[in-house]
C-alpha positions as a printed NumPy array, in Angstrom:
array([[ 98.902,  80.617, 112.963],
       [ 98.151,  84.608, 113.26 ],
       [101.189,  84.924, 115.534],
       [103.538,  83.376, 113.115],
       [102.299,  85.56 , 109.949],
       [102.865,  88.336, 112.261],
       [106.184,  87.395, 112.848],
       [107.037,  86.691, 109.404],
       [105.567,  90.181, 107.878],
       [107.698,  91.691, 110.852],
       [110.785,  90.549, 110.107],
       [110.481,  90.453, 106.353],
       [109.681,  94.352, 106.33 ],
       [112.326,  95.079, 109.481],
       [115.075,  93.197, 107.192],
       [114.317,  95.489, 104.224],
       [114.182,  98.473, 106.127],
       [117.65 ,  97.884, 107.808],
       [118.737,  98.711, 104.621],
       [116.244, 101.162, 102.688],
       [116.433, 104.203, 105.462],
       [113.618, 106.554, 103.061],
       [111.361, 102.661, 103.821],
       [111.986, 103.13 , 107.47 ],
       [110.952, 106.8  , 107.599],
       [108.087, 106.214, 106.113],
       [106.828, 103.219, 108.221],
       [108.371, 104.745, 111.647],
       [105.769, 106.443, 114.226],
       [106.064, 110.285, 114.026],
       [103.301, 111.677, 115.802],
       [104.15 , 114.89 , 113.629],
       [103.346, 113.416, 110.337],
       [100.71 , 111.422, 111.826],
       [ 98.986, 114.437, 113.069],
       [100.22 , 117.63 , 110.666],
       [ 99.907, 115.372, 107.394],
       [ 97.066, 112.572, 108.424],
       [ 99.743, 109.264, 107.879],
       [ 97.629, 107.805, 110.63 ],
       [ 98.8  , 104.24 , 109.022],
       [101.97 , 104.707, 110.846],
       [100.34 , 103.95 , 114.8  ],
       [100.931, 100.421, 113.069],
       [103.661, 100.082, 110.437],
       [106.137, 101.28 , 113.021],
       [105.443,  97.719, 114.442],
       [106.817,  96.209, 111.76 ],
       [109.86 ,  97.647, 111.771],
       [112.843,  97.596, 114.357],
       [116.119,  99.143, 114.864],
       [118.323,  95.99 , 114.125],
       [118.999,  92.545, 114.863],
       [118.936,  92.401, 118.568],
       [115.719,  94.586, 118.613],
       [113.973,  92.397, 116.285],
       [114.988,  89.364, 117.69 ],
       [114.059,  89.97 , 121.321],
       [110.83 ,  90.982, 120.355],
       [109.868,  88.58 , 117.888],
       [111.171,  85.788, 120.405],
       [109.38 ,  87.263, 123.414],
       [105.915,  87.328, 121.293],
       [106.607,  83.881, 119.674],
       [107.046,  82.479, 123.527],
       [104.129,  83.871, 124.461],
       [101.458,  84.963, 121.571],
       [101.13 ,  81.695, 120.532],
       [ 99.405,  80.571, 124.127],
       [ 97.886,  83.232, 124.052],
       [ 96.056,  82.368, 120.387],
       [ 95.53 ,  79.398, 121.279],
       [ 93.815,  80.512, 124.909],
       [ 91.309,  82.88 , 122.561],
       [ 90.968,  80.211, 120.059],
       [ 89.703,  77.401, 123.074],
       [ 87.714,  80.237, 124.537],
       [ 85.903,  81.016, 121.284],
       [ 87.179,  84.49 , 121.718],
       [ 87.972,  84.686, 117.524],
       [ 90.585,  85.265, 115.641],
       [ 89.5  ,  89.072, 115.51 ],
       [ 90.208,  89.481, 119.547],
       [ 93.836,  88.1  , 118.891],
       [ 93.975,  90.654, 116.424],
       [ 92.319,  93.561, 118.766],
       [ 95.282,  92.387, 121.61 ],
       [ 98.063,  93.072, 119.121],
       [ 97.093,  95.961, 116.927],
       [ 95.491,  97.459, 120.252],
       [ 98.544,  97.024, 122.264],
       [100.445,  98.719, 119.542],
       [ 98.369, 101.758, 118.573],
       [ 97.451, 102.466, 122.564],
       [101.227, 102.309, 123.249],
       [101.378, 105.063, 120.841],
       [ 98.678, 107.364, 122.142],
       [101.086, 108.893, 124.54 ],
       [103.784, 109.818, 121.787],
       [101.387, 111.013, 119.584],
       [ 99.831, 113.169, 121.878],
       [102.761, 114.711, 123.546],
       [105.333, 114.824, 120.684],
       [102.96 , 116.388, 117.432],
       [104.415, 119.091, 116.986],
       [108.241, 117.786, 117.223],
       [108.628, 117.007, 112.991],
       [111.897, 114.821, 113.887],
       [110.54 , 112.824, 117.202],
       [109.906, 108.982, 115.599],
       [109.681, 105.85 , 117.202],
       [109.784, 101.739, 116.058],
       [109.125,  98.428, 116.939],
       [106.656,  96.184, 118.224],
       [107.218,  96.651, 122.195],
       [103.702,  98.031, 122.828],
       [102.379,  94.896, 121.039],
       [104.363,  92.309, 122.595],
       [104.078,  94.031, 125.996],
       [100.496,  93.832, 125.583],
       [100.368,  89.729, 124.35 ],
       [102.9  ,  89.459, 127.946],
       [100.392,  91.343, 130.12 ],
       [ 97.339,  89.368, 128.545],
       [ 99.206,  86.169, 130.264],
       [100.045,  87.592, 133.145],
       [ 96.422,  88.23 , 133.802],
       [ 94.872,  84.926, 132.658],
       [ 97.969,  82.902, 134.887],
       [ 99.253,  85.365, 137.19 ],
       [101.33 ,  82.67 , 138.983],
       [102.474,  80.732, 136.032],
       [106.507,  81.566, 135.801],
       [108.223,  83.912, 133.633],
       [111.975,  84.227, 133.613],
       [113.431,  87.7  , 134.777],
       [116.681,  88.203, 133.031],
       [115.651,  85.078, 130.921],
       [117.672,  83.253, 133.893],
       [115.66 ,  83.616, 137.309],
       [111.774,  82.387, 137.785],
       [109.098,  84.825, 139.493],
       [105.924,  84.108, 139.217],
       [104.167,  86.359, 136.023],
       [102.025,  89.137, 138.673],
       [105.808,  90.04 , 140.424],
       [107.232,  90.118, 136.821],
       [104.577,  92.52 , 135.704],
       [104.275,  94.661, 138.93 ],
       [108.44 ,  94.958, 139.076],
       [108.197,  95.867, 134.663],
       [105.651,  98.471, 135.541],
       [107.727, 100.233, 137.74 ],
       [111.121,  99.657, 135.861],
       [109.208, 101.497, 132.75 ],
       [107.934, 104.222, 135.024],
       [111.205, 105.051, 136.199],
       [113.14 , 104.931, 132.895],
       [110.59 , 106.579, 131.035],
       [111.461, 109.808, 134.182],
       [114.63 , 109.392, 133.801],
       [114.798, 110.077, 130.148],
       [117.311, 109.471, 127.504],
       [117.993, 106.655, 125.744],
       [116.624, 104.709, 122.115],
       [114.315, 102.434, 124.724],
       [110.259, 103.485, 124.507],
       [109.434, 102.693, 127.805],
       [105.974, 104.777, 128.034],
       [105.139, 102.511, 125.252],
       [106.121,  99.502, 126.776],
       [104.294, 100.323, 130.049],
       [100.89 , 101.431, 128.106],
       [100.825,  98.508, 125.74 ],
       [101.272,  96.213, 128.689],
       [ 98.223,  97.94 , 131.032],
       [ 96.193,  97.238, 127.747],
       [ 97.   ,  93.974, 127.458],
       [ 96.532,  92.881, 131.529],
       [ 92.812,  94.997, 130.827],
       [ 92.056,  93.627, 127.455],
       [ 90.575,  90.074, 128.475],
       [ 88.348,  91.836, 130.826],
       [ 86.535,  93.08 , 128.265],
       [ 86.147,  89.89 , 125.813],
       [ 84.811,  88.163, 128.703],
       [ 84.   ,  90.468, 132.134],
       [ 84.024,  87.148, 134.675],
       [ 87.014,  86.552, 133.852],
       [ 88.131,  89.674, 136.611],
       [ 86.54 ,  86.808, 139.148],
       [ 88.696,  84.267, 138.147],
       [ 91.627,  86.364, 138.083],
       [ 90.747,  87.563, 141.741],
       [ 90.159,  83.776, 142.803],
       [ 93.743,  83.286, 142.11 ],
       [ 94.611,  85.427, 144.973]])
């Protein structure tokens, strides 16, 4: 239920924003403002808001496929609708932590969308099924640990090579948060993970 509010809010405020730019600037993540003028609402609102269609869509899609296991996994577990919560809007603001830090005094640096959030729901199911399949290029099957190690190093190098509208440093930080996250709700499951191996 939580993962389909989240996707409704998202796309409601991303579809107005496409068109109100001033609403987009002041949802977006600029560690500047954040920082210099204390908008320290923006480590989430920028989640809520993507770039256009295609940006919104993949990411909406990829948390759909996989947040709502994941809810339900916390819900079975007992975990509370409050650790689903902690996953998403921890994902997103830890994803940020690196911008904010090393952009604040750059007034026109911003970043959107949801990646770090969704990365970190991905990485959450990666850990608790590391050999359940996950479809690289939506076309060819790998189990979920060789998809996570291979993303991990994709966003490493992108994020050194520079350039680009893609947030990879968020992408990879959101996604460490989310493999760690479960550890922490419930410390034996590390065991279980290991037993898998």
């Amino acid at each position: 239920m939580i993962t389909y509010v989240i996707i409704g809010l998202t796309v409601v405020i991303s579809l107005m924003c496409f068109s109100n730019h001033t609403l987009l600037g002041k949802l977006s993540m600029n560690p500047y403002k954040v920082i210099h003028s204390g908008e320290w609402y923006r480590l989430i609102t920028h989640g809520f808001v993507h770039a256009d269609m295609t940006h919104l869509f993949v990411n909406m899609f990829t948390y759909w496929s996989f947040g709502t296991y994941i809810e339900s996994v916390f819900r079975y577990n007992d975990f509370g609708a409050w650790a689903y919560l902690v996953l998403y809007f921890g994902g997103m603001i830890v994803a940020s932590l690196y911008d904010l830090f090393r952009y604040r005094n750059e007034p026109y640096y911003s970043s959107i969308g949801a990646s770090g959030a969704v990365a970190a729901v991905l990485f959450s199911c990666i850990f608790l099924n590391p050999w359940d399949k996950i479809l690289l290029f939506a076309i060819v099957p790998i189990p979920g640990i060789l998809f996570g190690v291979l993303y991990l190093i994709y966003c490493q190098y992108m994020a050194k090579q520079g350039g680009g509208r893609i947030n990879h440093n968020a992408h990879f930080y959101g996604a460490v948060f989310g493999f760690i996250y479960p550890i922490f709700l419930e410390p034996r499951l590390f065991q279980v993970f290991l037993n898998h191996f």
